[in-house]
Coordinates of C-alpha atoms in Angstrom, one line a residue:
M1 CA 34.5 -30.8 -4.9
A2 CA 38.0 -31.1 -3.1
T3 CA 39.4 -29.0 -6.0
L4 CA 36.8 -26.3 -5.8
L5 CA 37.2 -26.1 -2.2
K6 CA 41.1 -25.5 -2.6
E7 CA 40.2 -22.7 -5.3
L8 CA 38.2 -20.6 -2.6
P9 CA 39.9 -17.7 -1.0
S10 CA 40.7 -18.0 2.6
F11 CA 39.0 -16.5 5.4
S12 CA 41.6 -14.0 5.8
V13 CA 41.5 -13.0 2.4
L14 CA 37.8 -12.5 2.6
L15 CA 37.9 -10.3 5.8
S16 CA 40.8 -8.3 4.1
A17 CA 38.4 -7.7 1.0
Y18 CA 35.6 -6.9 3.2
A19 CA 37.5 -4.3 5.3
S20 CA 38.8 -2.8 2.1
I21 CA 35.5 -2.4 0.5
S22 CA 33.9 -1.2 3.9
A23 CA 36.8 1.5 4.1
M24 CA 36.1 2.6 0.4
V25 CA 32.4 2.7 0.9
M26 CA 33.0 5.2 4.1
L27 CA 35.5 7.3 2.2
I28 CA 32.8 7.9 -0.6
R29 CA 30.0 8.5 1.8
T30 CA 32.4 11.1 3.7
I31 CA 33.1 12.7 0.3
L32 CA 29.5 12.9 -0.6
N33 CA 28.2 14.2 2.6
E34 CA 31.1 16.9 2.3
M35 CA 30.7 17.8 -1.3
V36 CA 26.8 16.9 -2.2
P37 CA 24.1 19.3 -0.4
E38 CA 21.6 17.5 2.0
R39 CA 18.6 18.4 -0.5
M40 CA 20.7 16.7 -3.4
R41 CA 21.6 13.7 -1.1
D42 CA 17.8 13.3 -0.2
Y43 CA 16.6 13.7 -3.8
I44 CA 19.1 11.3 -4.8
A45 CA 18.2 8.7 -2.0
S46 CA 14.6 9.2 -3.0
K47 CA 14.9 8.6 -6.7
F48 CA 17.1 5.3 -5.7
S49 CA 14.3 4.1 -3.5
E50 CA 11.7 4.8 -6.1
L51 CA 13.8 2.9 -8.6
T52 CA 14.1 0.0 -6.6
S53 CA 10.5 -0.4 -5.5
T54 CA 9.4 0.2 -8.9
Y55 CA 11.4 -2.9 -10.3
F56 CA 12.0 -5.0 -7.3
S57 CA 8.7 -4.4 -5.1
S58 CA 5.3 -5.7 -5.5
E59 CA 3.8 -3.4 -2.9
F60 CA 2.2 0.0 -3.2
T61 CA 1.4 2.5 -0.2
F62 CA -1.0 5.1 0.1
F63 CA -0.7 7.9 2.5
I64 CA -3.7 9.4 4.2
E65 CA -2.6 12.6 6.0
D66 CA -5.1 14.5 8.5
R67 CA -5.1 17.8 6.7
W68 CA -6.2 17.9 3.1
Q69 CA -5.4 21.4 1.6
A70 CA -7.0 24.0 3.9
S71 CA -9.4 21.7 5.9
D72 CA -9.5 18.3 7.7
N73 CA -9.0 15.3 5.6
Q74 CA -12.4 13.5 5.6
L75 CA -10.7 10.1 4.7
F76 CA -8.5 10.3 7.8
R77 CA -11.5 11.0 10.0
A78 CA -13.3 8.2 8.5
A79 CA -10.2 6.0 9.1
E80 CA -10.3 7.0 12.8
V81 CA -13.8 5.6 13.0
Y82 CA -13.3 2.5 11.2
L83 CA -10.0 1.2 12.3
P84 CA -10.7 0.5 15.8
T85 CA -13.3 -1.9 14.9
R86 CA -10.7 -3.9 12.8
I87 CA -8.3 -4.3 15.7
G88 CA -7.5 -8.3 16.0
P89 CA -5.2 -10.6 17.2
S90 CA -2.6 -9.6 14.6
S91 CA -2.4 -6.0 15.8
D92 CA 0.7 -5.5 18.0
S93 CA -0.5 -2.8 20.1
L94 CA -3.8 -1.1 21.5
L95 CA -4.7 2.3 23.1
V96 CA -7.6 1.7 25.6
G97 CA -9.6 4.1 28.0
F98 CA -12.8 5.8 28.4
N99 CA -13.9 9.3 29.3
D100 CA -17.5 8.7 30.7
S101 CA -17.4 8.9 34.5
N102 CA -21.1 8.0 34.6
E103 CA -20.1 4.2 33.7
P104 CA -16.7 3.3 35.1
T105 CA -17.5 -0.3 35.0
A106 CA -18.2 -0.5 31.2
P107 CA -15.7 -2.0 29.0
P108 CA -13.0 0.5 27.9
K109 CA -13.0 1.8 24.3
R110 CA -10.3 1.3 21.6
S111 CA -8.1 3.7 19.8
I112 CA -5.2 3.6 17.6
P113 CA -1.9 4.3 19.1
V114 CA 0.9 5.8 17.0
N115 CA 3.1 3.2 15.1
C116 CA 0.2 0.6 15.4
T117 CA -0.1 -2.0 12.5
I118 CA -3.6 -3.1 11.7
M119 CA -4.5 -5.8 9.1
D120 CA -7.6 -5.6 7.3
D121 CA -9.1 -7.9 4.4
F122 CA -11.6 -6.4 1.4
E123 CA -12.6 -8.4 -1.4
G124 CA -9.7 -10.9 -0.9
I125 CA -7.0 -7.9 -0.8
R126 CA -4.8 -7.9 2.4
L127 CA -4.2 -4.5 3.7
E128 CA -1.7 -3.2 6.1
W129 CA -2.3 0.1 8.1
T130 CA 0.1 1.8 10.0
F131 CA -0.5 5.2 12.1
S132 CA 2.3 7.7 12.1
S133 CA 3.0 11.0 13.8
I134 CA 5.8 13.5 13.0
E135 CA 6.4 16.4 15.6
T136 CA 6.8 19.8 13.9
K137 CA 9.2 22.2 15.3
K138 CA 7.6 25.3 14.1
C139 CA 5.4 27.3 16.5
Y140 CA 1.8 27.1 16.4
V141 CA 1.9 24.1 14.0
P142 CA 0.5 20.9 15.0
N143 CA 1.9 17.5 14.6
K144 CA 1.7 15.7 11.4
R145 CA -0.5 12.8 11.7
Y146 CA -1.2 10.2 8.7
F147 CA -2.1 6.8 8.1
A148 CA 0.0 4.5 5.4
V149 CA -2.1 1.7 3.7
T150 CA 0.1 -0.9 1.9
C151 CA -1.4 -3.4 -0.4
K152 CA -0.5 -5.1 -3.5
K153 CA 0.2 -3.3 -6.8
S154 CA -2.1 -5.1 -8.7
A155 CA -5.0 -4.2 -6.4
R156 CA -4.1 -0.6 -6.1
E157 CA -6.8 0.5 -8.3
R158 CA -9.5 -1.4 -6.6
V159 CA -8.2 -0.1 -3.1
E160 CA -8.4 3.5 -4.4
Q161 CA -12.0 3.3 -6.0
R162 CA -13.9 1.0 -3.9
Y163 CA -12.2 0.3 -0.5
F164 CA -11.9 3.9 0.6
T165 CA -15.4 4.4 -0.3
Y166 CA -16.5 1.6 1.8
I167 CA -14.4 2.8 4.7
S168 CA -16.2 6.1 4.4
K169 CA -19.9 4.6 4.5
E170 CA -18.9 2.1 7.3
A171 CA -17.6 5.2 9.5
Q172 CA -20.9 7.0 8.6
V173 CA -22.9 3.9 9.9
I174 CA -20.7 3.6 13.0
L175 CA -21.1 7.1 14.1
N176 CA -25.0 6.9 13.3
K177 CA -25.2 4.0 15.7
R178 CA -23.2 5.6 18.5
E179 CA -24.8 5.7 22.0
S180 CA -23.3 9.1 23.0
L181 CA -22.7 12.3 21.7
S182 CA -19.3 14.4 22.0
I183 CA -18.9 18.0 22.7
Y184 CA -15.4 19.6 21.7
T185 CA -13.2 22.2 23.1
Y186 CA -10.4 23.6 21.0
D187 CA -6.8 23.2 22.8
Q188 CA -4.5 25.7 21.7
D189 CA -1.4 24.3 22.8
C190 CA -2.1 21.2 20.8
S191 CA -3.7 22.7 18.1
M192 CA -6.6 20.3 17.8
W193 CA -10.1 20.0 19.2
E194 CA -10.4 17.8 22.3
S195 CA -13.7 15.8 22.9
A196 CA -15.6 14.6 26.1
V197 CA -18.6 12.5 26.1
F198 CA -21.9 14.8 26.2
K199 CA -24.9 13.3 27.9
H200 CA -26.9 16.3 28.8
P201 CA -30.4 15.3 29.9
A202 CA -32.1 18.4 28.3
K203 CA -34.7 17.3 25.7
F204 CA -37.7 19.4 24.0
E205 CA -40.2 17.3 26.4
T206 CA -38.5 18.8 29.6
L207 CA -37.7 22.5 28.5
A208 CA -39.6 25.1 30.3
I209 CA -40.5 27.4 27.2
E210 CA -43.8 28.4 25.7
P211 CA -45.3 25.4 23.7
K212 CA -45.8 27.3 20.5
L213 CA -42.1 28.4 20.5
K214 CA -41.1 25.0 21.1
Q215 CA -43.1 23.6 18.3
F216 CA -41.7 26.4 16.1
I217 CA -38.1 25.5 16.7
M218 CA -38.6 21.6 16.2
G219 CA -40.3 22.5 12.9
D220 CA -37.4 24.7 11.9
L221 CA -35.0 22.1 12.6
D222 CA -37.0 19.4 10.7
S223 CA -37.3 21.6 7.8
F224 CA -33.5 22.4 7.8
G225 CA -32.7 18.5 7.9
K226 CA -34.8 18.0 4.7
R227 CA -33.8 20.7 2.4
K228 CA -30.3 19.8 1.2
E229 CA -31.6 19.9 -2.3
F230 CA -33.4 23.4 -1.6
F231 CA -30.0 24.9 -0.4
E232 CA -28.0 23.5 -3.6
N233 CA -30.6 24.7 -6.1
V234 CA -30.8 28.3 -4.5
G235 CA -27.0 28.5 -4.3
R236 CA -26.5 28.4 -0.9
A237 CA -24.6 26.5 2.2
W238 CA -26.1 24.2 4.0
K239 CA -26.3 25.7 7.5
R240 CA -28.6 27.5 9.8
G241 CA -28.1 30.4 12.5
Y242 CA -29.8 30.8 15.7
L243 CA -29.3 33.9 18.2
L244 CA -30.5 32.8 21.7
Y245 CA -30.9 35.9 23.6
G246 CA -32.3 36.9 27.0
P247 CA -31.3 37.3 30.9
P248 CA -29.1 34.8 32.4
G249 CA -30.9 31.8 33.9
T250 CA -33.7 31.6 31.1
G251 CA -32.5 28.2 29.5
K252 CA -30.2 29.3 26.6
S253 CA -27.7 26.4 27.3
S254 CA -30.5 23.9 27.9
L255 CA -32.2 24.8 24.6
V256 CA -28.7 24.2 22.8
A257 CA -28.3 20.7 24.7
A258 CA -31.9 19.7 23.5
I259 CA -31.2 20.7 19.9
A260 CA -27.9 18.7 20.2
N261 CA -30.0 15.7 21.5
Y262 CA -32.9 16.2 18.9
L263 CA -30.5 16.0 15.9
S264 CA -27.8 13.9 17.5
Y265 CA -25.2 16.5 16.6
D266 CA -22.2 16.8 18.2
I267 CA -21.2 20.2 19.8
Y268 CA -18.1 22.3 19.1
D269 CA -17.9 25.0 22.0
L270 CA -15.5 27.8 20.7
Q271 CA -14.0 30.4 22.8
F272 CA -12.7 33.7 21.1
Q273 CA -10.3 34.2 23.5
I274 CA -8.2 31.4 22.5
V275 CA -8.0 32.5 18.9
R276 CA -5.1 34.4 17.7
N277 CA -6.3 36.0 14.4
D278 CA -8.6 35.3 11.3
A279 CA -6.4 32.9 9.6
D280 CA -6.4 30.8 12.8
L281 CA -10.2 30.9 13.1
R282 CA -10.7 29.6 9.7
R283 CA -8.4 26.8 10.3
I284 CA -10.2 26.0 13.6
L285 CA -13.8 26.2 12.1
T286 CA -12.6 24.4 8.9
S287 CA -11.7 21.3 11.1
T288 CA -15.1 20.8 12.6
T289 CA -17.2 17.9 11.1
N290 CA -20.5 18.1 9.2
R291 CA -23.7 17.2 11.1
S292 CA -22.4 19.4 14.1
I293 CA -23.2 22.6 16.2
L294 CA -20.7 25.5 16.4
L295 CA -21.7 27.2 19.8
I296 CA -20.3 30.7 20.3
E297 CA -21.6 31.8 24.0
D298 CA -22.0 35.2 25.2
I299 CA -20.7 36.8 21.9
D300 CA -21.3 40.1 23.2
C301 CA -18.3 39.7 25.4
S302 CA -16.0 39.2 22.5
T303 CA -15.6 43.2 21.7
N304 CA -13.7 43.1 18.5
V305 CA -16.1 40.6 17.0
S306 CA -19.4 42.0 18.4
R307 CA -18.8 45.8 18.7
G308 CA -20.7 47.8 15.9
R309 CA -18.3 49.3 13.5
A310 CA -20.2 52.5 13.6
Q311 CA -19.5 52.6 17.3
V312 CA -15.7 51.8 16.9
K313 CA -15.8 54.8 14.5
E314 CA -17.3 57.2 16.5
K315 CA -15.2 56.5 19.8
P316 CA -13.0 59.5 20.7
E317 CA -9.4 58.9 20.2
D318 CA -8.6 59.9 23.8
E319 CA -11.0 57.5 25.2
E320 CA -9.4 54.7 27.5
D321 CA -10.5 51.4 26.6
D322 CA -11.1 49.1 29.3
E323 CA -10.6 45.6 27.3
P324 CA -7.0 44.3 27.4
K325 CA -5.0 45.2 24.2
S326 CA -3.8 42.6 21.8
P327 CA -0.2 41.4 23.1
S328 CA 1.5 42.1 19.7
A329 CA 0.6 43.1 16.2
I330 CA 1.1 39.5 15.0
D331 CA -1.9 38.3 17.1
P332 CA -4.7 40.8 16.6
G333 CA -7.5 38.5 17.5
V334 CA -10.5 37.5 15.8
T335 CA -12.3 40.4 13.9
L336 CA -15.9 40.7 13.0
S337 CA -14.8 40.6 9.1
G338 CA -12.9 37.3 10.0
L339 CA -16.0 35.7 11.6
L340 CA -18.6 37.0 8.9
N341 CA -16.5 35.7 6.3
F342 CA -16.8 32.1 7.6
I343 CA -20.6 32.2 8.7
D344 CA -21.8 33.8 5.5
G345 CA -18.9 34.4 3.1
L346 CA -16.9 32.3 0.6
W347 CA -15.6 30.0 3.7
S348 CA -19.1 29.1 4.5
S349 CA -19.3 26.7 2.0
C350 CA -16.7 24.5 3.6
G351 CA -18.9 22.0 5.2
N352 CA -22.7 20.9 5.2
E353 CA -25.6 20.4 7.6
R354 CA -24.1 22.6 10.3
I355 CA -26.1 24.5 13.0
I356 CA -24.5 27.7 14.2
I357 CA -25.8 28.8 17.7
F358 CA -24.8 32.3 19.4
T359 CA -26.0 33.0 22.8
T360 CA -25.9 36.6 24.3
N361 CA -27.5 38.4 27.4
H362 CA -27.3 41.7 25.4
K363 CA -28.4 41.5 22.0
E364 CA -28.4 45.5 21.5
M365 CA -24.7 45.3 21.7
L366 CA -24.2 43.1 18.7
D367 CA -23.3 44.7 15.2
P368 CA -26.4 44.7 13.0
A369 CA -24.4 42.7 10.3
L370 CA -24.3 39.7 12.7
L371 CA -28.1 40.1 13.0
R372 CA -29.2 40.0 9.4
P373 CA -30.5 36.7 7.7
G374 CA -28.1 34.5 6.4
R375 CA -25.9 34.6 9.6
M376 CA -28.4 34.4 12.3
D377 CA -31.5 33.4 10.6
V378 CA -33.6 32.8 13.6
H379 CA -33.8 35.2 16.7
I380 CA -35.3 33.3 19.7
Y381 CA -35.8 35.4 22.8
M382 CA -35.5 33.5 26.2
G383 CA -37.6 35.4 28.4
Y384 CA -38.6 35.0 32.0
C385 CA -40.8 32.3 33.5
T386 CA -44.5 32.2 32.3
P387 CA -47.2 30.1 34.0
A388 CA -47.2 27.7 30.9
A389 CA -43.3 27.4 31.8
F390 CA -44.2 26.8 35.2
R391 CA -46.6 24.0 34.6
K392 CA -43.7 22.1 32.5
L393 CA -41.5 22.6 35.4
S394 CA -43.9 21.4 37.9
T395 CA -44.5 18.2 35.8
T396 CA -40.6 17.6 35.5
Y397 CA -39.5 18.2 39.1
L398 CA -42.7 17.2 40.9
G399 CA -44.7 14.9 38.7
I400 CA -47.7 16.9 38.5
K401 CA -49.3 16.1 35.0
E402 CA -52.6 17.9 35.9
A403 CA -53.4 20.3 39.0
G404 CA -55.7 18.4 41.5
I405 CA -58.0 20.1 44.1
K406 CA -55.2 20.7 46.5
E407 CA -52.5 22.0 44.1
A408 CA -55.2 24.2 41.9
K409 CA -55.3 27.1 44.6
L410 CA -51.6 26.9 44.8
F411 CA -51.0 27.2 40.9
G412 CA -53.5 29.8 40.9
C413 CA -51.6 32.1 43.3
I414 CA -48.2 31.0 41.6
D415 CA -49.5 32.0 37.9
E416 CA -50.5 35.4 39.7
L417 CA -47.1 36.0 41.3
I418 CA -45.2 35.1 38.3
E419 CA -47.1 37.3 36.2
S420 CA -46.6 40.2 38.3
I421 CA -42.6 39.9 38.7
E422 CA -39.4 38.9 36.7
V423 CA -38.3 35.4 37.9
T424 CA -36.3 32.9 35.7
P425 CA -37.0 29.6 35.0
A426 CA -33.9 28.5 36.9
E427 CA -34.8 30.2 39.9
V428 CA -38.4 28.5 39.9
A429 CA -36.5 25.2 39.3
Q430 CA -34.2 25.7 42.1
Q431 CA -37.3 26.2 44.6
L432 CA -39.1 23.2 43.2
M433 CA -36.0 21.0 44.1
I434 CA -36.0 21.7 47.8
S435 CA -38.6 19.2 48.4
D436 CA -40.0 15.8 46.8
D437 CA -43.4 16.5 48.5
P438 CA -45.3 18.7 45.7
K439 CA -47.3 20.8 48.4
T440 CA -44.3 21.7 50.5
A441 CA -42.1 22.7 47.1
L442 CA -45.3 24.9 46.1
E443 CA -45.5 26.6 49.4
G444 CA -42.1 27.1 49.3
L445 CA -42.2 28.5 46.0
I446 CA -44.9 30.8 46.9
D447 CA -42.9 32.1 49.7
F448 CA -39.7 33.0 47.6
L449 CA -42.0 34.7 45.0
N450 CA -43.7 36.9 47.7
V451 CA -40.1 37.8 49.0
K452 CA -38.9 38.6 45.6
K453 CA -42.1 40.7 44.8
K454 CA -41.7 42.7 48.1
K455 CA -37.9 43.2 47.2
T456 CA -39.1 44.4 44.0
E457 CA -41.4 46.9 45.3
E458 CA -39.4 48.1 47.7
G459 CA -36.3 47.4 46.1
V460 CA -33.4 50.0 46.0
V461 CA -33.1 51.8 42.9
E462 CA -29.5 53.3 42.1
K463 CA -29.7 56.3 40.5
E464 CA -26.9 58.2 38.8
E465 CA -26.7 61.9 38.6
K466 CA -23.7 64.1 37.2
T467 CA -23.2 67.5 38.2
E468 CA -23.3 70.2 35.9
E469 CA -19.6 70.3 35.3
G470 CA -19.8 66.5 34.8
D471 CA -16.8 65.5 37.0
M472 CA -18.7 63.8 39.7
I473 CA -21.3 61.1 39.9
I474 CA -23.6 61.0 42.6
K475 CA -25.1 58.0 43.6
D476 CA -28.6 58.4 45.6
K477 CA -30.3 55.3 46.9
S478 CA -33.8 55.8 47.9
P479 CA -36.9 53.9 48.1
A480 CA -38.8 53.5 45.0
A481 CA -41.8 54.8 46.5
P482 CA -41.0 57.4 49.0
T483 CA -43.1 58.9 51.7
A484 CA -44.7 62.3 51.8
E485 CA -41.9 63.6 54.3
Q486 CA -39.0 62.1 52.1
R487 CA -40.3 63.7 49.2
Q488 CA -40.6 67.0 50.9
Q489 CA -36.8 66.7 52.0
Q490 CA -36.0 65.8 48.6
K491 CA -37.9 69.0 47.4
M492 CA -35.7 71.3 50.0
K493 CA -32.5 69.6 48.9
R494 CA -33.3 70.7 45.3
M495 CA -34.3 73.9 46.0
P496 CA -30.7 75.8 46.2
Q497 CA -30.2 74.0 42.7
H498 CA -33.1 75.5 41.4
H499 CA -32.6 79.1 42.4
E500 CA -29.1 79.0 41.4
K501 CA -30.2 77.7 37.7
K502 CA -32.9 80.4 37.6
G503 CA -30.5 83.1 38.4
I504 CA -28.2 81.9 35.6
L505 CA -31.0 81.8 33.2
E506 CA -32.0 85.5 34.3
K507 CA -28.4 86.6 33.4
I508 CA -29.1 84.9 30.2
K509 CA -32.1 86.8 29.3
T510 CA -30.3 90.2 30.0
K511 CA -27.6 89.6 27.7
L512 CA -30.3 88.3 25.0
P513 CA -33.3 90.0 25.4
G514 CA -35.1 88.2 22.6
I515 CA -35.4 85.1 24.8
N516 CA -38.5 84.9 26.9

């Protein structure tokens, strides 16, 4: 033993040898960095890592990115739902919070922070999950997010074939048991959908619309949800398009909320103003989930999408457009063709069981290509308040299920007024909310309707008349029903114009004798 110790080199010799080896390694690395291109170095490093992992590592890693080809990776979405339920004592970090202001004392919800590690067990297999995010430097490109799942090489096939399928099923069960829905808005800066809790109280039981229309909508939604095989057999995408049109305040948004609550679908609210071009639109729409509602409100306000193509062709070249022009040729905005390609073209097959709802106040402004079946399958007119709608509002706001002796006379008066004027359900509901006392609220509504009827009968009607040259617009405000004296004054004002036109006509007859 003593002889062996004497034969070992001294510490100074070992230190000198280490310094020599280190200097040689640094010299070789410097030479390689100068002579070998960066891509080649990365390739050599990856091959070396692959070689060492093949022969010396007993673990295998799956990577699940947030995007798969041209759409969202559904396995990534399932992992986002499933993994927060597997967070335990072994997890090294946790992201908590809540976005429901109605329940500030409720326990916070869990989420997964970046670089968090979560352990899971499946059929005796130990799995390690890690969530990562890579910031991209390119403009308009979202950060790259992905999960890394590490397991033993011997369990690779079982994890791929059974474990990932199990995660997808569990995520669907969790989503079906959720207590609240979500409404999404698209954040252009982050290039992703952001969600908020959706707890709109509107239901079909409280909607102030005609009973027959309500039953038709509910029946159509039920039929849509049960006809997956039918859509597959006829070769059509499993989706349904609705157009809600009518004056403001007639309940279009409430109907959308009622449909979402009835089907338990999340809502994706899309604003065309934030979409740069058709390619951006496809990427945004393909990132929505199945069993959801795509809501496009006031589509008539997006002229590039809704304006009729015939109208664009007939528009004079020198006519000025009041709409703001695109900032550059790179971002021309969404076109009608781009929208049609997603809702009824080849891209419409990217997703199943989706409801697309358009709303507008002016149906006549929409291009006929948008209105045809297959794009807007069901057109629902949301009109002014009717006696039946008023009955529903009185039940909802005042608790009057059946009109008693005291309310019967008031109801009859209100029915007569509602049928004679145009009043929206929103206006009626606003009046019913003034008082909790049914009689006071109904009497207040009658006073409101009487005032509105009087204003309608005596309302100011704005008339626009152009001069013969067409270079001036004369706005004449006069009562809808002028008195005899006012009619005589208007006649006297028009007499010079009449004589002038008559003189012009006589000159034409003189030049063209054949005209009588």
